[in-house]
CSV table of C-alpha atoms and ligand atoms in Angstrom, one decimal:
chain,number,residue,atom,x,y,z
N,1,MET,CA,106.9,-41.4,83.6
N,2,GLY,CA,106.3,-39.3,86.7
N,3,CYS,CA,102.8,-38.0,86.9
N,4,ASN,CA,100.7,-36.1,89.5
N,5,ILE,CA,97.6,-37.4,91.2
N,6,GLN,CA,95.2,-35.8,88.7
N,7,GLU,CA,97.0,-37.3,85.8
N,8,MET,CA,97.0,-40.6,87.5
N,9,HIS,CA,93.2,-40.4,87.9
N,10,PHE,CA,92.8,-39.5,84.2
N,11,LEU,CA,95.0,-42.4,83.1
N,12,ASN,CA,92.9,-44.8,85.1
N,13,TYR,CA,89.6,-43.2,83.9
N,14,PHE,CA,90.8,-43.5,80.3
N,15,GLU,CA,92.1,-47.0,80.5
N,16,ASP,CA,88.9,-48.1,82.3
N,17,LYS,CA,86.8,-46.6,79.6
N,18,VAL,CA,88.7,-48.4,76.8
N,19,PHE,CA,88.6,-51.8,78.6
N,20,LYS,CA,84.9,-51.4,79.2
N,21,THR,CA,84.4,-50.6,75.5
N,22,ILE,CA,86.3,-53.8,74.5
N,23,LYS,CA,84.2,-55.9,76.9
N,24,LYS,CA,80.9,-54.3,76.2
N,25,TYR,CA,81.1,-55.0,72.4
N,26,ARG,CA,83.0,-58.3,73.0
N,27,MET,CA,85.7,-57.1,70.7
N,28,MET,CA,88.3,-59.7,71.3
N,29,GLY,CA,88.5,-63.2,72.8
N,30,ARG,CA,91.3,-65.4,74.1
N,31,GLU,CA,91.8,-67.5,71.0
N,32,GLU,CA,91.8,-64.6,68.6
N,33,VAL,CA,94.7,-63.2,66.6
N,34,ILE,CA,94.7,-59.4,66.8
N,35,CYS,CA,96.3,-57.1,64.3
N,36,VAL,CA,96.5,-53.4,65.3
N,37,ALA,CA,96.6,-50.9,62.4
N,38,ALA,CA,99.4,-48.7,63.5
N,39,SER,CA,100.7,-45.4,62.1
N,40,GLY,CA,102.9,-43.8,64.7
N,41,GLY,CA,100.1,-41.3,65.4
N,42,LYS,CA,98.5,-40.8,68.8
N,43,ASP,CA,95.3,-42.7,68.3
N,44,SER,CA,96.7,-45.9,66.9
N,45,THR,CA,99.6,-45.9,69.4
N,46,ALA,CA,97.1,-45.6,72.3
N,47,ALA,CA,95.0,-48.4,70.8
N,48,LEU,CA,98.1,-50.6,70.3
N,49,TYR,CA,99.3,-50.0,73.8
N,50,LEU,CA,96.0,-50.6,75.5
N,51,THR,CA,95.3,-53.7,73.4
N,52,LYS,CA,98.6,-55.0,74.7
N,53,ARG,CA,97.7,-54.1,78.3
N,54,TYR,CA,94.3,-55.9,77.8
N,55,PHE,CA,96.1,-59.0,76.6
N,56,GLN,CA,98.3,-58.8,79.7
N,57,GLN,CA,95.4,-58.2,82.1
N,58,TYR,CA,93.5,-61.3,80.8
N,59,ASN,CA,96.6,-63.5,80.2
N,60,TYR,CA,96.1,-63.7,76.5
N,61,ASP,CA,99.0,-65.1,74.5
N,62,GLN,CA,101.1,-62.1,73.4
N,63,LYS,CA,102.1,-64.0,70.3
N,64,ASN,CA,98.6,-63.4,69.0
N,65,LEU,CA,99.1,-59.7,68.8
N,66,PHE,CA,101.0,-57.7,66.2
N,67,ALA,CA,101.0,-54.3,64.6
N,68,LEU,CA,100.7,-53.5,60.9
N,69,LEU,CA,101.7,-50.3,59.3
N,70,ILE,CA,100.8,-49.2,55.8
N,71,ASN,CA,103.4,-46.9,54.3
N,72,GLU,CA,101.6,-44.7,51.9
N,73,GLY,CA,104.8,-43.0,50.8
N,74,ILE,CA,104.1,-39.5,52.3
N,75,THR,CA,107.7,-38.4,52.9
N,76,LEU,CA,106.8,-35.4,55.1
N,77,HIS,CA,105.0,-37.2,57.8
N,78,ARG,CA,105.6,-40.9,57.4
N,79,ASP,CA,109.4,-41.0,57.9
N,80,ASP,CA,109.3,-39.7,61.5
N,81,SER,CA,106.2,-41.6,62.5
N,82,LEU,CA,107.6,-44.8,61.2
N,83,ARG,CA,110.8,-44.4,63.2
N,84,ASN,CA,108.7,-43.6,66.3
N,85,LEU,CA,106.5,-46.6,65.8
N,86,GLU,CA,109.5,-48.9,65.3
N,87,GLU,CA,111.0,-47.6,68.6
N,88,PHE,CA,107.7,-48.0,70.4
N,89,CYS,CA,107.1,-51.6,69.2
N,90,LYS,CA,110.7,-52.5,70.1
N,91,SER,CA,110.2,-51.1,73.6
N,92,GLU,CA,106.9,-52.8,74.0
N,93,ASP,CA,108.1,-56.0,72.4
N,94,ILE,CA,105.4,-56.0,69.7
N,95,ASN,CA,105.9,-57.6,66.3
N,96,LEU,CA,105.6,-54.9,63.6
N,97,LYS,CA,104.9,-55.6,59.9
N,98,ILE,CA,105.2,-52.9,57.3
N,99,ILE,CA,103.5,-52.9,53.9
N,100,ASN,CA,104.3,-50.4,51.2
N,101,VAL,CA,101.6,-48.9,49.0
N,102,LYS,CA,104.2,-48.7,46.2
N,103,ASP,CA,104.8,-52.4,46.2
N,104,ASN,CA,101.1,-53.0,45.8
N,105,PHE,CA,100.0,-50.2,43.5
N,106,LYS,CA,103.3,-49.2,41.7
N,107,THR,CA,102.9,-45.6,43.0
N,108,THR,CA,102.7,-43.6,46.2
N,109,ILE,CA,100.4,-40.9,47.5
N,110,ASP,CA,103.2,-38.3,47.0
N,111,GLU,CA,103.9,-39.5,43.5
N,112,SER,CA,100.3,-39.4,42.4
N,113,ALA,CA,99.0,-36.3,44.3
N,114,GLU,CA,99.4,-34.0,41.3
N,115,LYS,CA,97.7,-36.3,38.9
N,116,LEU,CA,94.9,-36.9,41.4
N,117,ARG,CA,94.3,-33.2,41.8
N,118,SER,CA,94.2,-32.8,38.0
N,119,VAL,CA,91.2,-35.2,37.8
N,120,GLY,CA,89.5,-33.7,40.8
N,121,ARG,CA,90.4,-36.4,43.3
N,122,LYS,CA,91.7,-35.9,46.8
N,123,PRO,CA,94.8,-37.7,48.0
N,124,CYS,CA,93.3,-38.6,51.3
N,125,MET,CA,90.3,-40.2,49.7
N,126,VAL,CA,92.6,-42.5,47.6
N,127,CYS,CA,94.9,-43.1,50.5
N,128,GLY,CA,91.8,-44.2,52.6
N,129,ILE,CA,90.7,-46.7,50.0
N,130,TRP,CA,94.2,-48.1,49.5
N,131,ARG,CA,94.9,-48.2,53.2
N,132,ARG,CA,91.6,-50.0,54.1
N,133,TYR,CA,92.2,-52.5,51.3
N,134,LEU,CA,95.8,-53.3,52.3
N,135,LEU,CA,95.0,-53.5,56.0
N,136,ASN,CA,92.2,-56.0,55.3
N,137,LYS,CA,94.2,-58.0,52.8
N,138,HIS,CA,97.4,-58.3,54.8
N,139,ALA,CA,95.8,-58.6,58.3
N,140,ARG,CA,93.9,-61.6,56.8
N,141,ALA,CA,97.0,-63.0,55.1
N,142,LEU,CA,98.8,-62.8,58.5
N,143,GLY,CA,96.1,-64.8,60.2
N,144,ALA,CA,94.3,-62.0,62.1
N,145,THR,CA,90.8,-62.6,63.2
N,146,LYS,CA,90.2,-58.9,64.1
N,147,LEU,CA,91.8,-55.6,63.1
N,148,VAL,CA,92.1,-52.9,65.7
N,149,THR,CA,91.9,-49.3,64.5
N,150,GLY,CA,92.5,-46.1,66.5
N,151,HIS,CA,89.3,-44.4,65.5
N,152,ASN,CA,88.0,-42.2,68.3
N,153,LEU,CA,84.6,-40.6,68.9
N,154,ASP,CA,85.5,-37.5,66.8
N,155,ASP,CA,86.6,-39.6,63.8
N,156,GLU,CA,83.5,-41.7,64.0
N,157,SER,CA,81.1,-38.7,64.3
N,158,GLN,CA,82.8,-37.2,61.2
N,159,SER,CA,82.4,-40.4,59.3
N,160,ILE,CA,78.7,-40.7,60.2
N,161,ILE,CA,78.0,-37.2,59.0
N,162,MET,CA,80.1,-37.7,55.8
N,163,ASN,CA,78.1,-40.8,54.9
N,164,THR,CA,74.9,-39.0,55.6
N,165,PHE,CA,75.8,-35.9,53.5
N,166,LYS,CA,76.9,-38.1,50.7
N,167,ALA,CA,74.0,-40.6,51.0
N,168,ASN,CA,76.5,-43.5,51.3
N,169,THR,CA,74.0,-45.7,53.1
N,170,SER,CA,75.9,-48.9,52.3
N,171,LEU,CA,79.1,-47.6,53.8
N,172,ALA,CA,77.2,-46.4,56.9
N,173,ALA,CA,76.8,-50.1,57.9
N,174,ASN,CA,80.5,-50.4,58.0
N,175,LEU,CA,81.0,-48.0,60.9
N,176,GLY,CA,80.3,-48.7,64.6
N,177,PRO,CA,82.5,-50.2,67.4
N,178,ILE,CA,82.8,-53.5,65.4
N,179,SER,CA,82.5,-52.9,61.7
N,180,GLY,CA,81.4,-55.2,59.0
N,181,VAL,CA,79.5,-58.5,59.6
N,182,LYS,CA,80.6,-62.0,60.4
N,183,GLU,CA,79.3,-63.7,57.3
N,184,HIS,CA,82.0,-62.8,54.8
N,185,GLU,CA,85.3,-64.8,55.1
N,186,LEU,CA,87.3,-62.2,53.1
N,187,PHE,CA,86.7,-59.4,55.6
N,188,VAL,CA,88.6,-59.1,58.8
N,189,ARG,CA,86.2,-57.3,61.2
N,190,ARG,CA,87.5,-54.0,62.4
N,191,ILE,CA,87.2,-53.1,66.1
N,192,LYS,CA,87.6,-49.6,67.7
N,193,PRO,CA,88.5,-49.7,71.4
N,194,LEU,CA,88.7,-45.8,71.4
N,195,TYR,CA,85.2,-45.6,70.1
N,196,HIS,CA,83.9,-43.6,73.2
N,197,CYS,CA,87.0,-41.5,73.7
N,198,THR,CA,87.2,-38.0,72.4
N,199,ASN,CA,90.1,-36.7,70.4
N,200,GLU,CA,91.1,-34.4,73.3
N,201,GLU,CA,91.1,-37.4,75.7
N,202,VAL,CA,93.3,-39.4,73.5
N,203,GLU,CA,95.7,-36.5,73.1
N,204,LEU,CA,95.8,-35.9,76.8
N,205,TYR,CA,96.4,-39.6,77.5
N,206,THR,CA,99.3,-39.9,75.1
N,207,LYS,CA,100.9,-36.6,76.3
N,208,ILE,CA,100.8,-37.8,80.0
N,209,LYS,CA,102.3,-41.0,78.8
N,210,GLY,CA,105.1,-38.9,77.3
N,211,TRP,CA,105.5,-41.0,74.1
N,212,THR,CA,107.3,-39.5,71.1
N,213,LEU,CA,104.5,-39.3,68.5
N,214,ASP,CA,103.5,-37.5,65.4
N,215,TYR,CA,100.7,-35.1,66.4
N,216,CYS,CA,100.6,-33.5,62.9
N,217,GLU,CA,97.7,-34.1,60.6
N,218,CYS,CA,98.3,-35.7,57.2
N,219,VAL,CA,99.8,-33.0,54.9
N,220,TYR,CA,97.0,-33.5,52.4
N,221,ALA,CA,94.2,-33.4,55.0
N,222,GLU,CA,93.1,-29.8,54.4
N,223,GLU,CA,92.2,-30.6,50.8
N,224,GLY,CA,89.7,-33.3,51.9
N,225,TYR,CA,86.0,-33.4,52.5
N,226,ARG,CA,86.6,-34.7,56.0
N,227,PHE,CA,88.5,-31.6,57.0
N,228,GLN,CA,85.4,-29.4,56.3
N,229,ILE,CA,83.2,-31.8,58.3
N,230,LYS,CA,85.6,-31.8,61.1
N,231,LYS,CA,85.7,-28.0,61.2
N,232,MET,CA,82.0,-27.8,61.1
N,233,LEU,CA,81.5,-30.3,63.9
N,234,ASN,CA,84.1,-28.6,66.1
N,235,THR,CA,82.3,-25.3,65.7
N,236,PHE,CA,79.0,-27.0,66.5
N,237,GLU,CA,80.5,-28.8,69.5
N,238,GLY,CA,81.9,-25.5,70.8
N,239,LYS,CA,78.4,-23.9,70.6
N,240,TYR,CA,76.3,-26.9,71.5
N,241,PRO,CA,78.4,-29.3,73.7
N,242,GLY,CA,77.3,-32.9,73.3
N,243,THR,CA,76.8,-32.7,69.5
N,244,LYS,CA,79.3,-35.4,68.7
N,245,GLN,CA,78.0,-37.7,71.5
N,246,GLY,CA,74.5,-37.1,70.1
N,247,ILE,CA,75.6,-38.2,66.6
N,248,ILE,CA,77.1,-41.4,68.0
N,249,LYS,CA,74.1,-42.2,70.1
N,250,SER,CA,71.6,-41.8,67.3
N,251,TYR,CA,73.9,-43.8,65.0
N,252,LEU,CA,74.2,-46.7,67.5
N,253,GLU,CA,70.4,-46.9,67.7
N,254,LEU,CA,70.2,-47.3,64.0
N,255,LEU,CA,73.1,-49.7,63.6
N,256,PRO,CA,71.2,-53.0,64.1
N,257,LEU,CA,69.0,-52.1,61.1
N,258,LEU,CA,72.0,-51.1,59.0
N,259,LYS,CA,73.8,-54.4,59.8
N,260,GLU,CA,70.7,-56.4,58.9
N,261,ASN,CA,70.6,-54.7,55.6
N,262,LEU,CA,74.3,-55.4,55.0
N,263,SER,CA,73.9,-59.1,55.9
N,264,GLU,CA,71.1,-59.4,53.4
N,265,ARG,CA,73.2,-57.8,50.7
N,266,ILE,CA,76.0,-60.3,51.4
N,267,GLN,CA,73.6,-63.2,51.4
N,268,ARG,CA,72.2,-62.0,48.1
N,269,GLY,CA,75.7,-62.1,46.7
N,270,GLU,CA,76.0,-58.4,46.2
N,271,ILE,CA,79.6,-58.5,47.4
N,272,LYS,CA,81.6,-59.8,44.5
N,273,ILE,CA,85.3,-60.8,44.0
N,274,CYS,CA,87.5,-58.4,42.1
N,275,LYS,CA,88.7,-59.9,38.8
N,276,GLU,CA,92.1,-58.3,39.1
N,277,CYS,CA,93.1,-59.0,42.7
N,278,GLN,CA,90.4,-61.5,44.1
N,279,GLU,CA,89.6,-59.2,47.0
N,280,PRO,CA,86.0,-58.3,47.9
N,281,ALA,CA,84.4,-55.7,45.5
N,282,ASN,CA,81.1,-54.0,44.9
N,283,GLY,CA,81.5,-54.5,41.1
N,284,ASP,CA,83.7,-56.6,38.8
N,285,ILE,CA,86.8,-54.6,39.8
N,286,CYS,CA,87.4,-53.3,43.3
N,287,ASN,CA,87.9,-49.6,44.0
N,288,ALA,CA,91.5,-50.0,44.9
N,289,CYS,CA,92.4,-51.6,41.6
N,290,LYS,CA,90.3,-49.1,39.7
N,291,LEU,CA,92.3,-46.2,41.2
N,292,ALA,CA,95.6,-48.0,40.5
N,293,LYS,CA,94.6,-48.4,36.9
N,294,GLU,CA,93.6,-44.8,36.5
N,295,LEU,CA,97.0,-43.7,38.0
N,296,VAL,CA,99.5,-46.0,36.5
N,297,GLY,CA,97.6,-47.9,33.8
Q,301,FES,FE1,96.7,-40.5,53.7
Q,301,FES,FE2,95.8,-38.0,53.8
Q,301,FES,S1,96.9,-38.9,52.3
Q,301,FES,S2,95.4,-39.6,55.2
Q,302,ZN,ZN1,91.0,-55.4,43.1
């Protein structure tokens, strides 16, 4: 990688920002086992690479770091990104685990897309629920104490607005640089080292690095609610720069209250165990199992 002085400065600035975020929120410690949710896309690859660099910088045991990919069965974008990620992990000497949606739910996102549309559901919404479920379940089974995700400032500001528009107050507590709460042994807490990096910054970083990555959006993204929110926020940001930062800032001020409320709900026993799969659930059956039943019976 040959880069000019400006690029060099940018790489340093970006890496410094990510390391400061990890330290500020005490995202990972020496004895922890860290799983990085990887997809072969720019954000998760940057998060994976910088987690590894962080491990090196502080002499953490590299055996305590691995990547986990959930293969949703989206032929158009997953095949290339999977190959890219395998190459990347090989060159960085990172252990990669792959979990297939099909093995867990007997169908894939491609196979169920038509059926989902016919009942008014969006493929990305279902994919999100299954992916979160499988990441938590398998990261935990593999001994991870934290799960790194590649969410950046743009993703987070979209999620905050989505939850606000949909009045999903209980989900709102699950956002933030470290999501979830400590008290529940079935949840692996998710950490977001790219929390304060914009989408443009992550893109620039990965392009200067020259990695072979999948920069395309999910093929079903345009159908989803998030896509509309993203368009709206980008328009706002264009007209009123600082909008996304403002959303994050106000959210972080409210976060302690939201976490307190979530802890109380957990202590009151409002988080149940799914009767089908024994994973955490809001009701008798978790959302992931409910969707699988709807689709394949
Ligand atoms: Fe997985 Fe869109 S279907 S993100
Ligand atoms: Zn379940």
